Short mmCIF file of C-alpha atoms and ligand atoms in Angstrom, two decimals:
data_model
loop_
_atom_site.label_atom_id
_atom_site.label_comp_id
_atom_site.label_asym_id
_atom_site.label_seq_id
_atom_site.Cartn_x
_atom_site.Cartn_y
_atom_site.Cartn_z
CA MET C 1 139.04 -185.85 37.48
CA PHE C 2 142.79 -185.11 38.59
CA GLN C 3 143.82 -183.50 41.91
CA VAL C 4 147.00 -182.20 43.05
CA PRO C 5 149.48 -184.58 44.87
CA ARG C 6 148.63 -185.19 48.55
CA GLY C 7 150.71 -182.14 50.61
CA THR C 8 150.94 -180.00 47.43
CA ARG C 9 148.90 -176.67 46.66
CA ASP C 10 147.69 -174.66 43.52
CA PHE C 11 148.05 -170.93 44.21
CA THR C 12 145.23 -168.69 42.56
CA PRO C 13 146.21 -165.37 41.33
CA GLU C 14 144.89 -163.80 44.18
CA GLU C 15 147.01 -166.14 46.50
CA MET C 16 150.15 -165.59 43.99
CA GLU C 17 149.75 -161.98 44.55
CA LYS C 18 149.87 -162.43 48.41
CA ARG C 19 153.00 -164.45 48.26
CA ARG C 20 154.52 -162.11 45.56
CA TYR C 21 153.91 -159.04 48.04
CA ILE C 22 156.08 -161.19 50.63
CA GLU C 23 158.64 -162.21 48.25
CA GLN C 24 159.13 -158.20 47.06
CA ASN C 25 159.20 -156.98 50.73
CA MET C 26 161.43 -159.96 52.06
CA ALA C 27 163.87 -159.59 49.26
CA ALA C 28 163.47 -155.70 49.96
CA THR C 29 164.36 -156.15 53.62
CA PHE C 30 167.40 -158.85 52.90
CA THR C 31 168.80 -156.44 50.75
CA SER C 32 168.49 -153.38 53.19
CA PHE C 33 170.73 -155.80 55.12
CA GLY C 34 173.65 -156.09 52.68
CA TYR C 35 172.82 -159.63 51.37
CA GLY C 36 172.66 -160.68 47.79
CA GLU C 37 170.14 -163.54 46.68
CA ILE C 38 171.29 -166.59 45.50
CA GLN C 39 169.62 -169.88 43.52
CA THR C 40 170.54 -173.19 43.63
CA PRO C 41 168.99 -176.22 41.62
CA THR C 42 165.47 -178.03 43.21
CA PHE C 43 167.33 -181.55 43.18
CA GLU C 44 170.94 -182.32 44.43
CA ASN C 45 172.56 -185.48 44.74
CA LEU C 46 171.76 -187.66 47.63
CA GLU C 47 174.33 -187.44 49.35
CA LEU C 48 174.43 -183.75 50.01
CA PHE C 49 171.61 -184.59 52.27
CA THR C 50 172.68 -187.75 53.97
CA ALA C 51 176.38 -186.63 54.63
CA LYS C 52 175.46 -184.96 57.93
CA SER C 53 172.18 -186.65 58.48
CA GLY C 54 172.91 -190.39 57.80
CA GLU C 55 170.70 -192.87 55.48
CA SER C 56 167.79 -192.41 58.09
CA ILE C 57 167.05 -189.01 56.49
CA VAL C 58 166.12 -190.79 52.76
CA ASN C 59 162.60 -192.07 54.63
CA GLU C 60 161.64 -187.96 55.16
CA LEU C 61 162.67 -187.04 51.55
CA TYR C 62 161.74 -187.42 48.19
CA ALA C 63 164.61 -189.47 46.71
CA PHE C 64 164.96 -190.86 43.20
CA THR C 65 167.19 -192.93 40.82
CA ASP C 66 167.51 -190.71 37.41
CA LYS C 67 167.41 -192.35 34.34
CA GLY C 68 171.29 -192.63 34.26
CA GLY C 69 171.41 -194.40 37.58
CA ARG C 70 172.13 -191.20 39.46
CA GLU C 71 170.73 -190.90 43.08
CA LEU C 72 168.99 -187.42 43.78
CA ALA C 73 166.69 -186.08 46.34
CA LEU C 74 164.29 -182.78 45.79
CA ARG C 75 165.69 -180.75 48.73
CA PRO C 76 164.03 -180.46 51.45
CA GLU C 77 165.94 -177.24 52.56
CA LEU C 78 168.60 -174.97 51.23
CA THR C 79 171.45 -174.40 53.63
CA ALA C 80 173.07 -178.01 52.43
CA PRO C 81 172.66 -176.53 48.91
CA VAL C 82 174.00 -173.41 49.40
CA ILE C 83 176.97 -174.55 51.16
CA ARG C 84 177.85 -176.77 48.58
CA CYS C 85 177.59 -173.72 46.21
CA TYR C 86 179.64 -171.85 48.48
CA VAL C 87 182.64 -174.70 48.80
CA GLU C 88 182.29 -175.61 44.67
CA ARG C 89 182.19 -171.69 43.66
CA LEU C 90 182.45 -169.00 46.34
CA GLN C 91 185.04 -169.80 48.51
CA MET C 92 187.38 -167.14 47.23
CA GLU C 93 184.87 -164.51 47.65
CA PRO C 94 185.66 -161.70 50.23
CA LYS C 95 184.12 -162.53 53.73
CA PRO C 96 181.68 -162.15 55.23
CA LEU C 97 179.54 -163.68 52.28
CA LYS C 98 175.70 -162.79 52.74
CA LEU C 99 173.53 -164.66 51.05
CA PHE C 100 169.64 -165.10 50.73
CA TYR C 101 166.93 -167.09 48.67
CA PHE C 102 163.46 -168.06 48.04
CA GLY C 103 162.82 -171.77 47.16
CA ASN C 104 160.61 -174.67 46.91
CA CYS C 105 161.43 -177.68 49.34
CA TYR C 106 160.14 -180.91 49.55
CA ARG C 107 159.51 -183.19 52.61
CA TYR C 108 158.03 -186.40 53.02
CA ASP C 109 155.84 -185.23 56.15
CA ARG C 110 152.30 -186.07 57.38
CA PRO C 111 150.27 -183.06 55.79
CA GLN C 112 148.18 -180.73 57.87
CA LYS C 113 147.33 -177.10 58.05
CA GLY C 114 150.71 -175.57 57.77
CA ARG C 115 152.89 -178.40 57.24
CA TYR C 116 152.95 -179.48 53.42
CA ARG C 117 155.18 -182.09 51.23
CA GLU C 118 156.11 -179.16 48.73
CA PHE C 119 156.57 -175.57 50.67
CA GLN C 120 158.47 -172.28 50.23
CA GLN C 121 161.27 -171.19 52.41
CA ALA C 122 162.92 -167.93 52.72
CA GLY C 123 166.12 -167.80 53.86
CA CYS C 124 169.81 -166.94 53.92
CA GLU C 125 172.97 -167.94 55.10
CA VAL C 126 176.14 -165.96 56.47
CA ILE C 127 179.79 -167.21 55.66
CA GLY C 128 182.65 -166.09 57.32
CA VAL C 129 181.73 -164.05 60.39
CA GLU C 130 181.36 -164.90 63.99
CA THR C 131 181.35 -161.66 66.22
CA SER C 132 178.36 -161.15 68.86
CA GLU C 133 177.10 -158.36 66.55
CA ALA C 134 176.99 -160.77 63.10
CA ALA C 135 175.11 -162.93 65.51
CA ALA C 136 172.83 -160.38 66.87
CA GLU C 137 172.34 -158.86 63.02
CA LEU C 138 171.02 -162.40 62.21
CA LEU C 139 168.32 -162.60 64.89
CA ALA C 140 167.30 -158.99 64.22
CA LEU C 141 166.89 -159.55 60.45
CA ALA C 142 164.80 -162.75 61.31
CA PHE C 143 162.57 -160.51 63.49
CA THR C 144 162.68 -157.97 60.68
CA LEU C 145 161.75 -159.67 57.80
CA LEU C 146 158.48 -160.88 60.10
CA LYS C 147 157.59 -157.48 61.05
CA ASN C 148 158.02 -155.57 58.04
CA VAL C 149 155.72 -157.94 55.88
CA GLY C 150 153.19 -156.88 58.66
CA LEU C 151 153.22 -159.50 61.19
CA LYS C 152 152.12 -157.73 64.91
CA ASN C 153 153.00 -160.52 67.34
CA VAL C 154 156.23 -162.77 66.95
CA ARG C 155 158.73 -163.73 69.47
CA ILE C 156 162.37 -165.21 69.05
CA ASN C 157 163.46 -168.23 71.51
CA ILE C 158 167.10 -168.50 71.83
CA GLY C 159 168.82 -171.88 72.53
CA ASN C 160 172.89 -172.96 72.90
CA LEU C 161 173.87 -176.40 71.89
CA THR C 162 177.26 -175.77 73.49
CA ILE C 163 175.39 -175.45 76.58
CA ILE C 164 173.26 -178.21 75.94
CA SER C 165 176.39 -180.27 75.48
CA ALA C 166 177.73 -179.00 78.61
CA ILE C 167 174.80 -180.05 80.65
CA PHE C 168 174.73 -183.61 78.74
CA LYS C 169 178.42 -184.16 79.74
CA ARG C 170 177.70 -183.31 83.33
CA LEU C 171 175.08 -185.48 83.80
CA ASN C 172 177.17 -188.31 82.21
CA LEU C 173 175.12 -188.90 78.94
CA LEU C 174 176.62 -190.78 76.29
CA LYS C 175 176.10 -189.95 72.60
CA ASP C 176 173.70 -192.43 72.27
CA ASP C 177 171.40 -191.19 75.19
CA GLN C 178 171.68 -188.05 73.35
CA LYS C 179 170.34 -189.26 70.48
CA ILE C 180 166.84 -190.28 72.29
CA LEU C 181 166.74 -187.11 74.63
CA LEU C 182 167.48 -184.35 72.00
CA PRO C 183 164.24 -185.21 70.04
CA LEU C 184 162.19 -185.11 73.34
CA ILE C 185 163.85 -181.45 74.46
CA ASP C 186 162.92 -180.39 70.44
CA LYS C 187 159.43 -181.47 70.90
CA SER C 188 158.83 -180.38 74.75
CA GLN C 189 157.77 -183.90 75.79
CA PHE C 190 159.11 -183.26 79.22
CA ASP C 191 157.30 -185.85 80.73
CA ASP C 192 158.65 -188.39 78.43
CA LEU C 193 161.97 -186.60 78.96
CA LYS C 194 161.97 -187.18 82.59
CA VAL C 195 161.51 -190.87 82.17
CA SER C 196 164.24 -191.25 79.66
CA LEU C 197 166.44 -189.29 81.75
CA ARG C 198 165.78 -191.72 84.46
CA ASP C 199 166.39 -194.93 82.23
CA CYS C 200 169.75 -193.37 80.96
CA GLY C 201 171.03 -193.04 84.79
CA VAL C 202 170.13 -189.40 86.09
CA SER C 203 169.13 -188.96 89.25
CA GLY C 204 165.29 -187.94 90.16
CA LYS C 205 166.92 -184.15 91.65
CA ASP C 206 169.17 -183.58 88.39
CA ALA C 207 166.41 -184.61 85.61
CA GLU C 208 163.53 -181.91 87.73
CA THR C 209 166.82 -179.05 87.58
CA PHE C 210 167.69 -180.31 83.85
CA ILE C 211 163.89 -179.83 82.95
CA ARG C 212 163.90 -176.90 84.97
CA VAL C 213 166.83 -175.23 83.24
CA LEU C 214 165.24 -176.07 80.02
CA GLN C 215 162.28 -173.76 80.16
CA THR C 216 163.56 -171.02 82.23
CA SER C 217 164.37 -167.93 80.90
CA GLU C 218 166.60 -166.86 83.95
CA VAL C 219 170.45 -166.08 83.17
CA ASN C 220 171.16 -166.72 86.25
CA GLU C 221 169.33 -169.79 87.17
CA ILE C 222 170.75 -171.82 83.90
CA ARG C 223 174.44 -169.70 84.99
CA SER C 224 174.37 -171.86 88.65
CA PHE C 225 173.47 -175.05 87.09
CA ILE C 226 176.41 -174.88 84.62
CA ALA C 227 178.45 -173.48 86.83
CA ASP C 228 181.51 -175.92 86.93
CA ASP C 229 181.97 -175.77 82.78
CA PRO C 230 183.93 -172.99 81.90
CA ASP C 231 183.39 -173.52 78.07
CA ALA C 232 179.54 -173.35 78.97
CA VAL C 233 180.07 -170.23 81.53
CA LYS C 234 182.17 -168.49 78.58
CA GLU C 235 179.46 -169.44 76.01
CA LEU C 236 176.51 -167.88 78.24
CA ALA C 237 178.10 -164.65 78.77
CA ALA C 238 179.09 -164.45 74.76
CA MET C 239 175.00 -165.22 74.43
CA GLU C 240 174.27 -161.95 77.08
CA THR C 241 176.41 -159.80 75.35
CA ILE C 242 174.40 -161.00 71.57
CA LEU C 243 171.46 -160.18 73.36
CA GLY C 244 172.41 -156.93 74.61
CA LEU C 245 173.05 -155.94 71.14
CA LEU C 246 169.63 -156.86 70.23
CA LYS C 247 168.13 -155.03 72.55
CA ASN C 248 170.01 -151.89 73.00
CA ALA C 249 171.33 -151.52 69.42
CA PHE C 250 168.78 -153.20 67.02
CA HIS C 251 165.65 -152.36 69.37
CA VAL C 252 164.44 -155.89 69.37
CA THR C 253 162.98 -156.64 72.74
CA GLU C 254 160.32 -159.82 72.19
CA TYR C 255 162.89 -162.91 72.79
CA GLY C 256 163.72 -165.06 75.53
CA ILE C 257 166.35 -167.49 76.18
CA LYS C 258 164.81 -171.05 76.12
CA LEU C 259 167.41 -173.93 76.05
CA SER C 260 164.60 -176.29 74.90
CA ILE C 261 165.37 -174.86 71.71
CA VAL C 262 167.71 -177.67 69.99
CA ARG C 263 166.54 -177.89 66.38
CA GLY C 264 165.75 -181.06 64.76
CA LEU C 265 168.61 -180.70 61.97
CA ASP C 266 172.25 -182.34 62.51
CA TYR C 267 174.52 -179.75 61.59
CA TYR C 268 173.73 -176.97 64.17
CA LYS C 269 176.43 -175.87 67.04
CA GLY C 270 176.07 -172.88 69.69
CA LEU C 271 173.55 -170.60 69.16
CA VAL C 272 170.20 -171.74 67.77
CA PHE C 273 166.43 -170.08 67.80
CA GLU C 274 163.49 -170.16 66.19
CA ILE C 275 160.49 -167.41 65.57
CA ASP C 276 156.85 -168.51 66.96
CA ALA C 277 153.79 -166.78 65.88
CA PRO C 278 151.52 -167.83 68.92
CA VAL C 279 148.31 -167.27 66.79
CA LEU C 280 148.87 -170.26 64.50
CA GLY C 281 148.58 -172.88 67.27
CA ALA C 282 150.42 -175.94 66.59
CA GLU C 283 152.23 -175.37 63.64
CA LYS C 284 153.40 -172.13 64.88
CA GLN C 285 157.33 -172.11 64.30
CA LEU C 286 157.60 -169.34 61.53
CA CYS C 287 161.66 -169.52 61.45
CA GLY C 288 164.53 -171.57 62.78
CA GLY C 289 167.90 -171.28 62.42
CA GLY C 290 171.38 -170.80 63.85
CA SER C 291 175.09 -171.53 63.61
CA TYR C 292 175.93 -174.66 61.76
CA GLU C 293 179.18 -176.66 60.67
CA LEU C 294 178.83 -177.90 57.04
CA VAL C 295 181.62 -176.30 55.03
CA SER C 296 184.94 -179.05 56.07
CA LEU C 297 182.25 -182.12 55.59
CA PHE C 298 181.55 -180.68 51.99
CA GLY C 299 185.31 -180.06 51.11
CA GLY C 300 185.95 -176.83 51.75
CA THR C 301 187.98 -174.78 54.08
CA GLU C 302 186.32 -174.42 57.51
CA VAL C 303 184.80 -171.11 58.37
CA PRO C 304 181.95 -170.13 60.79
CA THR C 305 178.45 -170.36 59.19
CA SER C 306 175.09 -169.29 60.18
CA GLY C 307 171.78 -168.71 58.66
CA PHE C 308 167.88 -169.24 59.10
CA ALA C 309 165.01 -170.00 57.20
CA ILE C 310 161.48 -168.58 57.31
CA GLY C 311 158.33 -170.76 56.28
CA PHE C 312 156.61 -168.66 53.84
CA ASP C 313 153.50 -170.53 53.58
CA ARG C 314 153.30 -170.26 57.23
CA THR C 315 153.98 -166.53 57.14
CA ILE C 316 150.73 -166.03 55.03
CA LEU C 317 148.52 -167.93 57.59
CA ALA C 318 150.05 -165.93 60.32
CA LEU C 319 149.51 -162.78 58.40
CA GLU C 320 145.82 -164.25 57.44
CA ALA C 321 145.06 -165.34 61.21
CA GLU C 322 146.10 -161.86 62.36
CA GLY C 323 143.86 -160.12 60.03
CA PHE C 324 146.18 -158.29 57.66
CA ILE C 325 144.91 -156.68 54.56
CA PHE C 326 146.67 -158.08 51.86
CA PRO C 327 147.15 -155.42 48.77
CA PRO C 328 144.53 -156.51 46.43
CA LEU C 329 145.35 -158.19 42.68
CA LYS C 330 144.40 -154.40 40.72
CA LEU C 331 144.25 -153.33 37.40
CA ASP C 332 145.12 -149.50 36.74
CA VAL C 333 143.02 -149.41 33.59
CA TYR C 334 140.06 -151.37 31.70
CA ILE C 335 139.25 -150.39 28.03
CA ILE C 336 136.05 -151.32 26.02
CA PRO C 337 135.49 -150.59 22.92
CA VAL C 338 131.95 -149.54 22.32
CA ASN C 339 131.90 -151.80 18.59
CA GLN C 340 134.11 -153.61 16.78
CA ASP C 341 135.18 -150.48 14.88
CA MET C 342 136.45 -149.20 18.01
CA ILE C 343 138.91 -152.31 18.63
CA CYS C 344 142.12 -151.25 16.93
CA THR C 345 142.08 -148.03 18.72
CA SER C 346 141.37 -149.75 22.20
CA ILE C 347 144.23 -151.79 21.29
CA GLU C 348 146.79 -149.11 20.25
CA ILE C 349 145.69 -147.21 23.50
CA ALA C 350 146.38 -150.06 25.59
CA GLN C 351 149.46 -150.77 24.35
CA GLN C 352 150.47 -146.88 24.79
CA LEU C 353 149.33 -146.98 28.36
CA ARG C 354 151.34 -150.43 28.97
CA SER C 355 154.44 -148.91 28.00
CA GLN C 356 153.87 -145.80 30.49
CA GLY C 357 153.98 -148.63 33.19
CA PHE C 358 150.03 -148.99 33.78
CA SER C 359 148.65 -152.39 33.91
CA VAL C 360 145.63 -152.24 31.48
CA ASP C 361 143.60 -154.91 29.86
CA PHE C 362 140.71 -154.42 27.15
CA ASP C 363 137.32 -156.07 26.57
CA GLN C 364 137.67 -159.16 24.39
CA LEU C 365 134.70 -160.86 24.56
CA ARG C 366 132.88 -157.68 22.74
CA ARG C 367 130.18 -157.84 25.51
CA GLY C 368 129.23 -153.79 25.71
CA ILE C 369 129.23 -151.55 28.13
CA GLY C 370 127.05 -152.72 30.87
CA LYS C 371 128.76 -156.38 31.59
CA SER C 372 132.42 -154.88 30.99
CA LEU C 373 131.87 -152.13 33.48
CA LYS C 374 130.48 -154.95 35.91
CA TYR C 375 133.81 -157.19 35.21
CA ALA C 376 135.94 -154.16 35.91
CA ASP C 377 134.39 -153.53 39.08
CA SER C 378 134.83 -157.15 39.92
CA LYS C 379 138.47 -156.92 39.08
CA HIS C 380 138.93 -153.42 41.34
CA VAL C 381 139.50 -151.41 38.27
CA GLU C 382 140.38 -147.75 38.90
CA LYS C 383 139.56 -146.34 35.84
CA VAL C 384 137.44 -147.59 32.55
CA ILE C 385 138.00 -146.06 29.23
CA ILE C 386 135.45 -146.04 26.92
CA VAL C 387 135.88 -145.76 23.34
CA GLY C 388 132.81 -144.72 21.60
CA PRO C 389 132.33 -143.66 17.67
CA LYS C 390 131.27 -139.97 18.55
CA GLU C 391 134.17 -139.32 20.88
CA LEU C 392 136.83 -140.97 18.50
CA GLU C 393 135.49 -138.47 15.50
CA LYS C 394 137.02 -135.34 17.60
CA LYS C 395 139.92 -137.83 18.72
CA THR C 396 138.66 -138.42 22.01
CA VAL C 397 137.19 -141.01 24.28
CA THR C 398 135.49 -141.11 27.94
CA LEU C 399 137.41 -141.85 30.96
CA ARG C 400 135.39 -143.04 34.09
CA ASP C 401 136.61 -143.25 37.43
CA MET C 402 135.20 -146.68 39.14
CA LYS C 403 135.54 -145.43 42.78
CA ILE C 404 133.60 -141.81 42.44
CA GLY C 405 131.66 -142.85 39.85
CA ASN C 406 131.66 -139.81 37.82
CA GLN C 407 133.23 -140.03 33.92
CA GLU C 408 134.61 -136.88 31.63
CA ILE C 409 135.80 -136.67 28.30
CA VAL C 410 139.40 -136.40 27.48
CA SER C 411 141.44 -136.07 24.39
CA ILE C 412 143.64 -139.52 23.41
CA THR C 413 146.69 -137.59 23.34
CA GLU C 414 146.25 -136.45 27.01
CA ILE C 415 144.87 -139.83 28.73
CA CYS C 416 148.43 -140.75 30.02
CA ALA C 417 149.06 -137.42 31.70
CA LYS C 418 145.43 -137.12 33.21
CA LEU C 419 145.89 -141.03 34.83
CA LYS C 420 149.48 -140.25 36.02
CA LYS C 421 148.25 -136.97 37.59
CA THR C 422 145.41 -139.19 39.13
P1 LIG B 501 163.62 -175.68 59.44
O1 LIG B 501 162.93 -175.21 60.97
O2 LIG B 501 163.95 -177.21 59.08
O3 LIG B 501 165.25 -175.24 59.29
O4 LIG B 501 162.69 -175.14 58.57
C1 LIG B 501 162.55 -173.49 58.57
C2 LIG B 501 161.09 -173.40 58.39
O5 LIG B 501 160.18 -173.71 57.41
C3 LIG B 501 160.55 -173.87 59.48
O6 LIG B 501 160.02 -172.58 60.96
C4 LIG B 501 158.54 -173.60 59.25
O7 LIG B 501 158.11 -172.34 58.92
C5 LIG B 501 158.84 -173.99 57.58
N1 LIG B 501 158.69 -175.34 57.26
C6 LIG B 501 159.77 -176.70 57.79
N2 LIG B 501 158.72 -177.70 56.98
C7 LIG B 501 157.94 -177.64 56.32
C8 LIG B 501 156.67 -178.00 56.13
N3 LIG B 501 156.67 -179.25 55.98
N4 LIG B 501 155.30 -177.14 55.72
C9 LIG B 501 155.52 -176.01 55.69
N5 LIG B 501 156.67 -175.35 56.12
C10 LIG B 501 157.65 -175.74 56.60
C11 LIG B 501 165.56 -175.19 57.93
O8 LIG B 501 164.97 -175.69 56.76
C12 LIG B 501 167.13 -174.78 58.15
N6 LIG B 501 167.52 -174.92 56.79
C13 LIG B 501 167.15 -173.13 58.53
C14 LIG B 501 168.71 -172.69 58.58
C15 LIG B 501 168.85 -172.21 57.14
N7 LIG B 501 169.53 -172.80 59.69
C16 LIG B 501 170.65 -172.40 59.37
N8 LIG B 501 170.42 -171.88 57.79
#
């Protein structure tokens, strides 16, 4: 018996119906915000991912050498590929450039519920704009995407790496110290963080205040801790403007500042954010993003860039956990030829209805009316057409409403109009 590789999944037609529903709903939201879709290859040159993160990232990738000796990797995310494409082909496009994507990603993670080795992201990158309204719109878009698919309870947590860097500077923490501290902050491991801060020479009092500031949403508490760093004070004020627009213009209120959001990826700077679905427990992070720098690293002329990606699979898990009813996979019409002489006419009716936009199937197993009706019921079919010899003599068929259970004789030429009416 063969099985799917560890950390990957098959999707049945019912599951694909859910995925397509979410994909179509999200694509409509992205386009309503003025975004255009982009697609990049599933694999890239390995260097695209090691350029910023270093060789150690290879352990987390599906990296391989192809028959031509090229070092390649299945993409772990789409930000670097999209920026690579921008630098290669789109630099001359009018700004801002608003791009969205859906794509499979591959990470050598330890699989568990909500964490897979192959998973799908829906995301976007905005290139060439740095205003507060653009930042507020990015946060609002991420939130709206999740709300529009039907999620009830999601919350945006907003951090800022410029402010974190200012605090590190104030506490005299070196780059090497930060490499140890950032992952602890990212995972909210505050007890370990306290120990590590002490090891890095930070006083007990400063460590305690820092850890409190990482967890508070009180702007004043943060402001008093960073008061002697003008850049950080300015950044906090800019953040307040963005959040003001988010609340007063986009009318999104389910957010809070949380400086412990520092993001695991290496390219971020400034404002960063994550969106959680509390209903998911351990793997509750549905979305992550922020502003970042990659363009000049990839050889382009530096422009502001920001974006986010939503975990598609976790979005479905969250919807299921909230009890969302997905639209069922359904067939509009099922046609039953009563005997073999009726097959040709049944096919012609099916083709006619398909050309008018109905989803149609017909009994190809020649299993008779009773079993065919049972099958149609299991497929949530709304209307069944029974093609029988007596009716066909008068160029008519039997049209059965599967919900109500009644049936009527309808002229073949009128089936389409009749179905459209109902
Ligand atoms: P990320 O936080 O690494 O960010 O991934 C975004 C989302 O993908 C996560 O919030 C999570 O829902 C989902 N995800 C990540 N890993 C897995 C996994 N192993 N299994 C299932 N879902 C997963 C990025 O990828 C950035 N590129 C986002 C971005 C775009 N930043 C700027 N632009």
